[in-house]
Tab-separated table of C-alpha atoms in Angstrom:
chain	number	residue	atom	x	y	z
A	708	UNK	CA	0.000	0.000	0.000
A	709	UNK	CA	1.361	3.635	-0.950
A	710	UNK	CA	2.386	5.187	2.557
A	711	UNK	CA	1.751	8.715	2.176
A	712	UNK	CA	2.060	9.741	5.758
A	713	UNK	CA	3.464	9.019	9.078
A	714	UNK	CA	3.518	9.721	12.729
A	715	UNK	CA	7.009	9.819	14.415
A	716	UNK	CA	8.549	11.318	17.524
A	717	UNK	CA	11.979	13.292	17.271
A	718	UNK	CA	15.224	13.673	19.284
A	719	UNK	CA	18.114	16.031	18.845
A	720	UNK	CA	21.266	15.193	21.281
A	721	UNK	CA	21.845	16.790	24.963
A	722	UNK	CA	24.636	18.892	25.232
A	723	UNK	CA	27.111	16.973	27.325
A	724	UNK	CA	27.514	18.555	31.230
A	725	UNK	CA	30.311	20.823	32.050
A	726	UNK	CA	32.880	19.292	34.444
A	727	UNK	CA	33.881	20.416	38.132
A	728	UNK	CA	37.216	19.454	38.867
A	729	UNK	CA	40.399	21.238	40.425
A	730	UNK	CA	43.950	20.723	39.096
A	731	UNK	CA	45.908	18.489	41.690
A	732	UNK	CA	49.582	17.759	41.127
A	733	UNK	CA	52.808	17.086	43.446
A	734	UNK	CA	54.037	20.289	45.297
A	735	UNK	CA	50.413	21.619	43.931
A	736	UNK	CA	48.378	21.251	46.194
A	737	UNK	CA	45.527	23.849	45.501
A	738	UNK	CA	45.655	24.006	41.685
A	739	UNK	CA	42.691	26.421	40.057
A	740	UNK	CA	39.476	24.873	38.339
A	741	UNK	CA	40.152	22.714	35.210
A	742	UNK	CA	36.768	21.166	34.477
A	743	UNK	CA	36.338	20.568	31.018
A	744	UNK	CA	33.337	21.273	28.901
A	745	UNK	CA	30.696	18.899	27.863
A	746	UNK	CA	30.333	18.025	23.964
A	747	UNK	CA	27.347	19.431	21.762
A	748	UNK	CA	24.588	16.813	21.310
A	749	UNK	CA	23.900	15.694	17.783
A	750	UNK	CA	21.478	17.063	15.263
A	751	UNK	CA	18.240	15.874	14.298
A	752	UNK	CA	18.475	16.515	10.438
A	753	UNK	CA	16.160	15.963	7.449
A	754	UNK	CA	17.211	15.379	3.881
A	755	UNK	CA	15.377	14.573	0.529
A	756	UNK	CA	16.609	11.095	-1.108
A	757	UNK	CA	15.392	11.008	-4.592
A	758	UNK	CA	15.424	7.057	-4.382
A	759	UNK	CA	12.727	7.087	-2.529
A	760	UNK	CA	8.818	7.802	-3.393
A	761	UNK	CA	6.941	6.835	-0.352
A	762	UNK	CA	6.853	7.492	3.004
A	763	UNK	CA	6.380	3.480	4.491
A	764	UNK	CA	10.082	3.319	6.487
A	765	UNK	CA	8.683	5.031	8.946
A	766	UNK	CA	5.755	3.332	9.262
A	767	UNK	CA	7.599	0.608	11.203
A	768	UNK	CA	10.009	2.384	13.315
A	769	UNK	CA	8.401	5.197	14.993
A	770	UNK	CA	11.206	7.112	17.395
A	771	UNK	CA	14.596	8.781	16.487
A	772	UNK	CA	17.115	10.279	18.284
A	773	UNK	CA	20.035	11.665	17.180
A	774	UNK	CA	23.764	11.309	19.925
A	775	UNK	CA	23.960	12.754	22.957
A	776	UNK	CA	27.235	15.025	23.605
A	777	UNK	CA	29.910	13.387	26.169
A	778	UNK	CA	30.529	15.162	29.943
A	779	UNK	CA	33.791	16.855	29.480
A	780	UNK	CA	36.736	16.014	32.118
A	781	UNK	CA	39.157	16.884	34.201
A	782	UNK	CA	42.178	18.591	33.063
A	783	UNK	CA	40.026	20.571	30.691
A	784	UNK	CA	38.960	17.859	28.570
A	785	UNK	CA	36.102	18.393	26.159
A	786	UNK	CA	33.398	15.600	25.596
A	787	UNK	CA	33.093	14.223	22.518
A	788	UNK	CA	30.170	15.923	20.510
A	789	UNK	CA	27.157	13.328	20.035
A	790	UNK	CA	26.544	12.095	16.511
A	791	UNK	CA	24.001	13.639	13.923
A	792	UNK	CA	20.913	11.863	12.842
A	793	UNK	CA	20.045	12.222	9.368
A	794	UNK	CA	15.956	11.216	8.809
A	795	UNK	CA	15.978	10.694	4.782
A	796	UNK	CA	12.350	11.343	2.966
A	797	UNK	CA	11.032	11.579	-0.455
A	798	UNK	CA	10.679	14.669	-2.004
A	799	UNK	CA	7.509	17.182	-1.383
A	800	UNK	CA	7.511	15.287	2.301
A	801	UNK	CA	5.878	18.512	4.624
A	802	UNK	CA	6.780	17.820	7.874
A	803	UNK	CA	4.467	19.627	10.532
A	804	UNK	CA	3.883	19.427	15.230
A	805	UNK	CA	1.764	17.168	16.101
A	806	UNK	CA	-0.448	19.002	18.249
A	807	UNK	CA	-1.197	22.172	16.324
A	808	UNK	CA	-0.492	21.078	12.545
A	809	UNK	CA	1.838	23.735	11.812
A	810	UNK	CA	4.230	23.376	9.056
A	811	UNK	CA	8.225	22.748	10.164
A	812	UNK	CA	9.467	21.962	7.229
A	813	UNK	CA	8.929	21.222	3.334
A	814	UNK	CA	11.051	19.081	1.684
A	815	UNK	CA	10.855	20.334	-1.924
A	816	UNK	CA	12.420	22.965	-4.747
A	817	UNK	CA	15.475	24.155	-3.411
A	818	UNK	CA	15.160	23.019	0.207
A	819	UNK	CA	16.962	19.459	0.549
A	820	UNK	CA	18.626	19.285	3.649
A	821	UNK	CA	16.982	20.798	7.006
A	822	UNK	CA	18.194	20.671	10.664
A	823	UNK	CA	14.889	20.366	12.186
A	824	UNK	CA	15.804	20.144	15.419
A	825	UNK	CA	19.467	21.044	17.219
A	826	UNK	CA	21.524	19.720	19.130
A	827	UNK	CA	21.870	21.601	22.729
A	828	UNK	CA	24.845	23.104	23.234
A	829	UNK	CA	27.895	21.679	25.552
A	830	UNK	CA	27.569	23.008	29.354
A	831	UNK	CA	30.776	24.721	30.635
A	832	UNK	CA	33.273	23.496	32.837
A	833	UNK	CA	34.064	25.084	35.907
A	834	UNK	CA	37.452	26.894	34.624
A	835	UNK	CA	34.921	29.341	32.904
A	836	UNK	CA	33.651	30.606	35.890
A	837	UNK	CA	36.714	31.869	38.321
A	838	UNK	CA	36.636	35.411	38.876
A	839	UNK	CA	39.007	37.456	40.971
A	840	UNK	CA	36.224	37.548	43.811
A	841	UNK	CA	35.262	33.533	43.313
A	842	UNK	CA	38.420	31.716	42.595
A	843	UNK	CA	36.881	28.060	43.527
A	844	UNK	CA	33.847	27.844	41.518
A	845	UNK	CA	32.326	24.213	42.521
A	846	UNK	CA	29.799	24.196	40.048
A	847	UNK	CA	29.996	23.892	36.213
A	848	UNK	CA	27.298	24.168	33.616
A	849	UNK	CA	24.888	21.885	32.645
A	850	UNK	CA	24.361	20.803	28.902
A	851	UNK	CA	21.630	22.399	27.125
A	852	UNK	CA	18.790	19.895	27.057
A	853	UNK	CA	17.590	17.916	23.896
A	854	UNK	CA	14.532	19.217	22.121
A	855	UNK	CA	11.877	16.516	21.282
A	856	UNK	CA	8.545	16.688	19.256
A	857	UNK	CA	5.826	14.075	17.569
A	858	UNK	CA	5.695	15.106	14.046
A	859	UNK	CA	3.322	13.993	11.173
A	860	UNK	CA	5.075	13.196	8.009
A	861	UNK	CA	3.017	13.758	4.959
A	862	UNK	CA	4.274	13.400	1.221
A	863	UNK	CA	2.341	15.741	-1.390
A	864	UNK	CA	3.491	15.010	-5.126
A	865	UNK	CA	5.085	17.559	-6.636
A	866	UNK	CA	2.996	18.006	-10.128
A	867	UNK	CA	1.555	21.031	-12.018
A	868	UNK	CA	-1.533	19.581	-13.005
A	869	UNK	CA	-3.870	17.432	-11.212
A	870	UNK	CA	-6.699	14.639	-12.697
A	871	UNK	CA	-9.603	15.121	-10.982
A	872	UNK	CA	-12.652	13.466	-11.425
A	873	UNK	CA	-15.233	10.961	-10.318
A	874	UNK	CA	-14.155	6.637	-10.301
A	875	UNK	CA	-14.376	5.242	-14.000
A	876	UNK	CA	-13.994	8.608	-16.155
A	877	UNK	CA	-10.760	7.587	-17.534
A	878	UNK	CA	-8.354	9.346	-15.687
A	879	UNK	CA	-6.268	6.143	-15.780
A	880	UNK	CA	-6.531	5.825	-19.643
A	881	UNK	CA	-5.871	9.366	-19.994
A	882	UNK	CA	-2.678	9.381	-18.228
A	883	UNK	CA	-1.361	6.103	-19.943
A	884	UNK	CA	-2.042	7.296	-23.111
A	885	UNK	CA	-0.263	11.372	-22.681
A	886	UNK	CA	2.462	10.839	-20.548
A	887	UNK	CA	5.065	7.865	-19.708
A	888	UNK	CA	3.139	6.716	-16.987
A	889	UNK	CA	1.973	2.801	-16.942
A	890	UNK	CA	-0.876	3.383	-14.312
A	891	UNK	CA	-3.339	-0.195	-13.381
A	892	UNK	CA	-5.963	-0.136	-15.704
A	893	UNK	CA	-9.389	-1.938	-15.651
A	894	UNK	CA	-12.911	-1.616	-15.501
A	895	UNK	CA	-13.920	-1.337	-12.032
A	896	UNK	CA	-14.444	1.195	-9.247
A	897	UNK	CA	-10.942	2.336	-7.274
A	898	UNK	CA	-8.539	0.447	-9.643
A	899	UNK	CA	-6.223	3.383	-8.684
A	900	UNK	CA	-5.300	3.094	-5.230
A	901	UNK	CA	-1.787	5.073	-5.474
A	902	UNK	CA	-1.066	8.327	-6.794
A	903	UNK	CA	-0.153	8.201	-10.535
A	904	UNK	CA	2.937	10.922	-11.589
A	905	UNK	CA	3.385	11.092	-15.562
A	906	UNK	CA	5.743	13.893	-17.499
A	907	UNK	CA	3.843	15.351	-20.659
A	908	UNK	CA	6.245	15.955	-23.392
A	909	UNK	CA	5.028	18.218	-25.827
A	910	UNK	CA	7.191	18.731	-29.372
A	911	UNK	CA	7.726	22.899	-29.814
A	912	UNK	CA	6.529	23.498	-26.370
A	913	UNK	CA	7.087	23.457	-22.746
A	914	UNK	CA	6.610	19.872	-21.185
A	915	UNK	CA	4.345	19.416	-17.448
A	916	UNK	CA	4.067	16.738	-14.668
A	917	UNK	CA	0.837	15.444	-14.120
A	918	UNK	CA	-0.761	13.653	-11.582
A	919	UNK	CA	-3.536	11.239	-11.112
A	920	UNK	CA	-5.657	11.810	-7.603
A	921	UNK	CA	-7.550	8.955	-7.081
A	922	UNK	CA	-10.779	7.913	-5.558
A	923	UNK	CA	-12.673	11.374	-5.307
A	924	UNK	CA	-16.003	11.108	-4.444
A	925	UNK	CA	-18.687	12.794	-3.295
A	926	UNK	CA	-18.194	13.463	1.168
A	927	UNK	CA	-14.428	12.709	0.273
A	928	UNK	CA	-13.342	16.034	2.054
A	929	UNK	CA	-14.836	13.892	5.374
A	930	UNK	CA	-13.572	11.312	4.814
A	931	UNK	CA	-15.611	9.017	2.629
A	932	UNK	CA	-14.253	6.337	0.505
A	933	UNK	CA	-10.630	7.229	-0.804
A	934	UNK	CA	-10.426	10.478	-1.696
A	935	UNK	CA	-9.638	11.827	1.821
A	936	UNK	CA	-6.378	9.777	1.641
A	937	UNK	CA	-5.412	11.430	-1.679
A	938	UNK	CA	-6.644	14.832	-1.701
A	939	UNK	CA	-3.231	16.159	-0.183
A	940	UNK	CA	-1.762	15.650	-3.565
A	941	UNK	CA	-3.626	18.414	-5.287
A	942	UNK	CA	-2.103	21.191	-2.940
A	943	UNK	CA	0.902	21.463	-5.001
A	944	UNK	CA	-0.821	21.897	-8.843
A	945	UNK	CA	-1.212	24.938	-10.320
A	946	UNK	CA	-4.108	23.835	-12.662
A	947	UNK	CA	-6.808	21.071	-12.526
A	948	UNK	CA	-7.962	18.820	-15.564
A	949	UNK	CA	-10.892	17.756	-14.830
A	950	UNK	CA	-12.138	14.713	-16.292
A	951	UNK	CA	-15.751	13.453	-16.555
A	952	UNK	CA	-17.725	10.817	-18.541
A	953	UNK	CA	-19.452	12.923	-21.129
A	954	UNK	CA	-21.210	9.745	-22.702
A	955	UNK	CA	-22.612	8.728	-19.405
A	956	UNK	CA	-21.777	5.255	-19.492
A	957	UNK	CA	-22.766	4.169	-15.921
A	958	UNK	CA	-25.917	6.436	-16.208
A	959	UNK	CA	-24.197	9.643	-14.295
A	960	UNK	CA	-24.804	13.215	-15.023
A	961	UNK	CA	-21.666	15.016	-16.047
A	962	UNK	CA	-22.762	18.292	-15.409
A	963	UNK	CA	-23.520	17.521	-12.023
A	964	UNK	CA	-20.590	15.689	-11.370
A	965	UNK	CA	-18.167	18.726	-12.357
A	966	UNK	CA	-20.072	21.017	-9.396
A	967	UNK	CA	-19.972	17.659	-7.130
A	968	UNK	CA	-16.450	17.527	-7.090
A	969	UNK	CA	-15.880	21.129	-7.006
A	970	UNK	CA	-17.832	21.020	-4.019
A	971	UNK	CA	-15.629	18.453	-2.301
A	972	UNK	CA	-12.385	20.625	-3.490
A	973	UNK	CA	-13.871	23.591	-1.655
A	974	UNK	CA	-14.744	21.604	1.440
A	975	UNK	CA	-10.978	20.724	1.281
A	976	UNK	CA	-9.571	23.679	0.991
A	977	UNK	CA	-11.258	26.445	-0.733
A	978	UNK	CA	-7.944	27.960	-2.402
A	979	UNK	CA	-7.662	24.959	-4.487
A	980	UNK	CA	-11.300	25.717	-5.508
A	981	UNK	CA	-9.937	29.053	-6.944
A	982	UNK	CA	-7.665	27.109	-9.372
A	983	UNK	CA	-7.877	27.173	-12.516
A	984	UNK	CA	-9.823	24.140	-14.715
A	985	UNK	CA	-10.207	22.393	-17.436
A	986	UNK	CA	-12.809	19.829	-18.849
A	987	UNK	CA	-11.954	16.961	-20.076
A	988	UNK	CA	-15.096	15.299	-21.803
A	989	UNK	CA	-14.003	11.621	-21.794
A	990	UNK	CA	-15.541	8.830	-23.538
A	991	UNK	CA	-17.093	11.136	-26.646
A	992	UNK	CA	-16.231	7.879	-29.086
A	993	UNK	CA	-19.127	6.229	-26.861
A	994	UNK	CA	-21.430	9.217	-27.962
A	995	UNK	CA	-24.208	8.665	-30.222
A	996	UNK	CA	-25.348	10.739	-32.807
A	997	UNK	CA	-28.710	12.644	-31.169
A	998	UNK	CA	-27.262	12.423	-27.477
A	999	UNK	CA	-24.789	14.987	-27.760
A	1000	UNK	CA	-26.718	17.675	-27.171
A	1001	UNK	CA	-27.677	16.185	-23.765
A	1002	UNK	CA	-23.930	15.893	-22.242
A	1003	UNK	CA	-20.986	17.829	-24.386
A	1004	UNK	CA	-23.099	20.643	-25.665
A	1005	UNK	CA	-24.503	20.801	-22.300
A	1006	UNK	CA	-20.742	20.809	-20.795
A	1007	UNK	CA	-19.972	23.652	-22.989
A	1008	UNK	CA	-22.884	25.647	-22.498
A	1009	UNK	CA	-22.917	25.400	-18.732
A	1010	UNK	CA	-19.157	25.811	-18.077
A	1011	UNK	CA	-17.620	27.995	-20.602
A	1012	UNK	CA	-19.444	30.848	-19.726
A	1013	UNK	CA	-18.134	30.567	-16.160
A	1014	UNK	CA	-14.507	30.823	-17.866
A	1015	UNK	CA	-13.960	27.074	-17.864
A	1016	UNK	CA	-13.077	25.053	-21.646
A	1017	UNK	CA	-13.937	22.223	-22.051
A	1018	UNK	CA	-12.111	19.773	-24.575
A	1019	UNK	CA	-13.851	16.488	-26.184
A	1020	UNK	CA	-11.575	13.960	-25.587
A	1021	UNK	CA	-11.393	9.921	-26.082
A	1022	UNK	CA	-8.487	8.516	-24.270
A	1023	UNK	CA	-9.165	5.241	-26.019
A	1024	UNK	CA	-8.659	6.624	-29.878
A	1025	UNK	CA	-6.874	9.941	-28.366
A	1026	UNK	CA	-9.065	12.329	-30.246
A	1027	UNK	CA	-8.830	15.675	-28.878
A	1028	UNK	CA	-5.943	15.256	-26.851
A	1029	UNK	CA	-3.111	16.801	-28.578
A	1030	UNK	CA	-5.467	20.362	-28.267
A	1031	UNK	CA	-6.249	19.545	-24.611
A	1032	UNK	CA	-2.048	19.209	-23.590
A	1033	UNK	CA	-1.264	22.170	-25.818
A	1034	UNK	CA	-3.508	24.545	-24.269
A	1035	UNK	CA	-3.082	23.649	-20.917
A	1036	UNK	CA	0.862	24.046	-21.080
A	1037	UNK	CA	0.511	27.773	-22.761
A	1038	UNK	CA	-2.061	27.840	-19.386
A	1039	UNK	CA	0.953	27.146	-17.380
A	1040	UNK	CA	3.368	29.249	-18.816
A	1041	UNK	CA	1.525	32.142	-18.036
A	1042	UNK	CA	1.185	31.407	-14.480
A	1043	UNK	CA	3.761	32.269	-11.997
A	1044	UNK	CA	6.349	29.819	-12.208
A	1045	UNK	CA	7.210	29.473	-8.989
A	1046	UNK	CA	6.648	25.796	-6.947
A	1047	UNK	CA	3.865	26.116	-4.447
A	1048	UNK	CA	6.119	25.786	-1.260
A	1049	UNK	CA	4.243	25.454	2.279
A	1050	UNK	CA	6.300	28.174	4.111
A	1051	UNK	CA	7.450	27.151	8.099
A	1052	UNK	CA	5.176	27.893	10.463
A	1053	UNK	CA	6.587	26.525	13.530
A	1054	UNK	CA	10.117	27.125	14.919
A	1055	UNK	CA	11.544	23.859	17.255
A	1056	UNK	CA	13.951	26.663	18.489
A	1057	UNK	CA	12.096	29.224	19.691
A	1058	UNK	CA	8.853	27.019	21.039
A	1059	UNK	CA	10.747	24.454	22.869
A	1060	UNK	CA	14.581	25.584	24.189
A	1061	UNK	CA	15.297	26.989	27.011
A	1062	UNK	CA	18.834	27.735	28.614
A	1063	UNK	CA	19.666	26.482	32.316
A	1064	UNK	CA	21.388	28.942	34.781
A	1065	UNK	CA	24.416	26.996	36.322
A	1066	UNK	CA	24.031	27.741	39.972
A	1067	UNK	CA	24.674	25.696	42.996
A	1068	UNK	CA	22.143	25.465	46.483
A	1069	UNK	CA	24.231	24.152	49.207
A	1070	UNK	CA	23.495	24.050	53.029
A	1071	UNK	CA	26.288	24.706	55.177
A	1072	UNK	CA	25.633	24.846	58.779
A	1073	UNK	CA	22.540	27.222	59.716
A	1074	UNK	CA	22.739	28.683	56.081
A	1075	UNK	CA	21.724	28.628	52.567
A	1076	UNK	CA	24.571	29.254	49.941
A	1077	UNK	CA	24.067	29.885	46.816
A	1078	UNK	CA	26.276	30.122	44.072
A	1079	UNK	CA	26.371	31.058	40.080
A	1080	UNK	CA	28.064	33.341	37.837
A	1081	UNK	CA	24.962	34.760	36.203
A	1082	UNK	CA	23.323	35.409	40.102
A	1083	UNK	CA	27.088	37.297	41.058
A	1084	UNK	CA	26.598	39.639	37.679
A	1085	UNK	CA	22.896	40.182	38.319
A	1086	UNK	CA	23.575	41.241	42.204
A	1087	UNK	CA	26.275	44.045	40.697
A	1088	UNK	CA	23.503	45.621	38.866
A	1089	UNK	CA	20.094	45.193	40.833
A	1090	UNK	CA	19.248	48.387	43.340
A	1091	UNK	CA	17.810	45.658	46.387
A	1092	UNK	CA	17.034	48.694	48.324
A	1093	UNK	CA	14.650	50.039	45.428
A	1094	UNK	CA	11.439	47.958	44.999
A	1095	UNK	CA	11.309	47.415	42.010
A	1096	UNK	CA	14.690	46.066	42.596
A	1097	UNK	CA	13.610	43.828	44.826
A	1098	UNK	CA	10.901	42.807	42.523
A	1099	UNK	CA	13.005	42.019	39.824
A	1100	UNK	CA	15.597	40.315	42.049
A	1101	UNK	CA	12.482	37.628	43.255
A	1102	UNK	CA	11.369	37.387	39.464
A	1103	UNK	CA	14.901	36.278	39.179
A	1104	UNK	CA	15.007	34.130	41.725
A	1105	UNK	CA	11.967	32.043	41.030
A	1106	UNK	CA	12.580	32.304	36.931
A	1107	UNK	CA	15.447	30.890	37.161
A	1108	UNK	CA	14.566	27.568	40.153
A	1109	UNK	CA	16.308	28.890	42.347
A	1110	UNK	CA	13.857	28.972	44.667
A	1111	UNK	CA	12.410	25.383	43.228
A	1112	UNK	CA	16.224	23.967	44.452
A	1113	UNK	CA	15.824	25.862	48.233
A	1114	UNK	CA	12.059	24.167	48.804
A	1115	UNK	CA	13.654	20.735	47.662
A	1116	UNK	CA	16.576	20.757	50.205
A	1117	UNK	CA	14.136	21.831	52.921
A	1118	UNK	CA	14.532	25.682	53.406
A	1119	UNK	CA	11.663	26.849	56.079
A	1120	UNK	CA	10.550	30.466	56.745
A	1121	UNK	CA	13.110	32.423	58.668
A	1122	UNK	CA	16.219	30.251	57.495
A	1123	UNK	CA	18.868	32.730	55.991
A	1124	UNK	CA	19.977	32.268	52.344
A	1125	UNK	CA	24.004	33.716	51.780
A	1126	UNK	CA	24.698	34.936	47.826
A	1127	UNK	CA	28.261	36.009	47.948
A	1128	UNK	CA	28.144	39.542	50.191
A	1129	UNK	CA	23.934	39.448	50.745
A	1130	UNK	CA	22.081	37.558	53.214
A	1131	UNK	CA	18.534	37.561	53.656
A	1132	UNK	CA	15.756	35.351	55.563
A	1133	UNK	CA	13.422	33.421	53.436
A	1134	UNK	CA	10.125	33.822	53.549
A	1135	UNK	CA	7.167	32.727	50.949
């Protein structure tokens, strides 16, 4: 079965911790800080593979995480970086959250390779954080923490022109007999169950890629029969032929199955509605003499007005199909060029990372001690005696879980918290 989409959950790498260590040598015996930092965790990466045309790999394997970065060591040894994971997908895969449906990524035109989500950053090792006023920092920084989603993978073919139409028109026959295409053919209901790509070539003009949505019916924008699975496809195509059974072979009305599907399109999404058309009136080597006033002159008469040609066709004999290619790539030409790309929506690195403030909570004695580079700098600058200061400095405190880390080593109302030259009693 054509795998079109997929459900997967994502992993970039956690930057490896920063070390605490001191240097310790003969005759040395109170060496500074030489804590090594921790290696960068590995990328979560998506690339296009032109080998491949469906989506089913990940239909089996569902989670992926790319390496996480190594602790670094003593003697200022860095950690080894974690390893990269490269996630490779067909082309015109969109990539979008989970939860909200917003677009991450599309995998098509110029875009091949995207790091979706990075790797966080390698924590620093205490040998960053002497100063002339703290020359025995105990505490190094933590690595920057992975980033994880669930995504939903979902491949739309990248073609400018789209077969639309009802089960049975042709559409199949059609696309056998204009492009290179070699799509299952036969007489029954839904004997197209994958989307069909073809190339038109066209001798003195400009060549297209067309493909062949399958099952469209009528409720297929909720969900009814096939359609639902396939209507996806269409996003990309600049221009819709639309093909119907002018002779009315299985006793339909062609007129009203042109406004049926449109009404299904515009259920879907309304802007593909607004796309330009083209009728293909299938089948007209099954018309008889008398009856043709009843389903192509009726085509014509109902649709052309509305800025919509329609084309007699037979894709059996192939009458009327070198007119129908030829005006629907000078159609094509005139349009704006440009690939319909689904622009990114959602950004992994500004929804989901977050940096963590190395700091350490330590009881000594009848006191609280806490320590961090980032709480010494923010003490030079904040007025405590102001309140708005003070306001700030508590904002600060809880921000950053500070107070989170008192509460879990058992601080109490009226127990005094030390940070560097200020002391203070705690209170909630």
């Amino acid at each position: 079965m054509f795998a079109d989409r997929a459900k997967i959950w994502i992993r970039s790498g956690k930057g490896g911790d920063g070390h605490c260590s001191f240097r310790r040598e003969l005759y040395v015996p109170n060496g500074g800080p030489d804590g090594g930092d921790g290696g960068k965790g590995g990328d979560l990466i998506f690339e296009v593979d032109e080998g491949l045309n469906t989506l089913v790999d990940y239909r089996h394997k569902r989670k992926y995480a790319a390496g996480d970065g190594e602790e670094g060591g003593k003697r200022k040894c860095h950690g080894k970086n974690g390893k990269d994971l490269v996630l490779r997908v067909p082309e015109g895969t969109v990539i979008k959250e989970s939860k909200t449906g917003k677009v991450i990524a599309d995998m098509s035109g110029d875009n091949r390779r995207q790091v979706v989500l990075k790797g966080g950053r390698g924590g620093l090792g205490n040998q960053h954080f002497a100063t002339s006023t703290m020359q025995v920092p105990k505490y190094a920084q933590p690595g920057q923490p992975a980033m994880e989603l669930e995504v939903n993978l979902e491949l739309k073919v990248i073609a400018d022109v789209g077969l639309i139409g009802f089960p049975n028109v042709g559409k199949s026959t059609f696309l056998s007999r204009v492009t290179n295409a070699q799509p299952k053919i036969a007489n029954y209901h839904f004997t197209t169950l994958n989307p069909n790509l073809g190339v038109v070539d066209l001798e003195g003009n400009k060549g297209f890629v067309i493909a062949d949505i399958p099952g469209l019916i009528e409720g297929a924008s909720q969900g009814v029969g096939l359609g639902h699975e396939f209507l996806r496809h269409i996003e990309r195509t600049k221009m819709m032929i639309h093909i119907v059974d002018a002779a009315g072979t299985e006793g339909r009305d062609p007129v009203d199955d042109v406004y049926k599907i449109n009404a299904e399109l515009n259920a879907y999404n309304p802007d593909i509605a607004k796309r330009p058309q083209v009728i293909a009136a299938n089948k007209i080597d099954l018309i008889y003499e008398g009856d043709e006033e009843n389903s192509l002159e009726r085509l014509k008469k109902e649709f052309e007005p509305q800025g919509i040609k329609v084309f007699p066709i037979s894709g059996v004999s192939g009458q009327g199909l070198k007119e129908l290619l030829y005006y629907v790539s000078e159609q094509i030409q005139t349009m704006d060029v440009a690939p319909i790309r689904f622009e990114q929506e959602f950004f992994p690195e500004d929804e989901l990372i977050y940096e963590e403030l190395p700091f350490t909570v330590e009881k000594e004695k009848d006191m609280y001690v806490v320590e961090g580079p980032k709480i010494e700098k923010m003490l030079g600058y904040t007025n405590l005696d102001s309140e708005k200061g003070f306001a700030f400095f508590q904002k600060f405190l809880k921000e950053t879980g500070i107070l989170q880390q008192l509460e879990e080593k058992g601080i109490q109302e009226g127990d005094t918290v030390k940070m560097y030259g200020l002391q203070f009693d705690y209170y909630k």
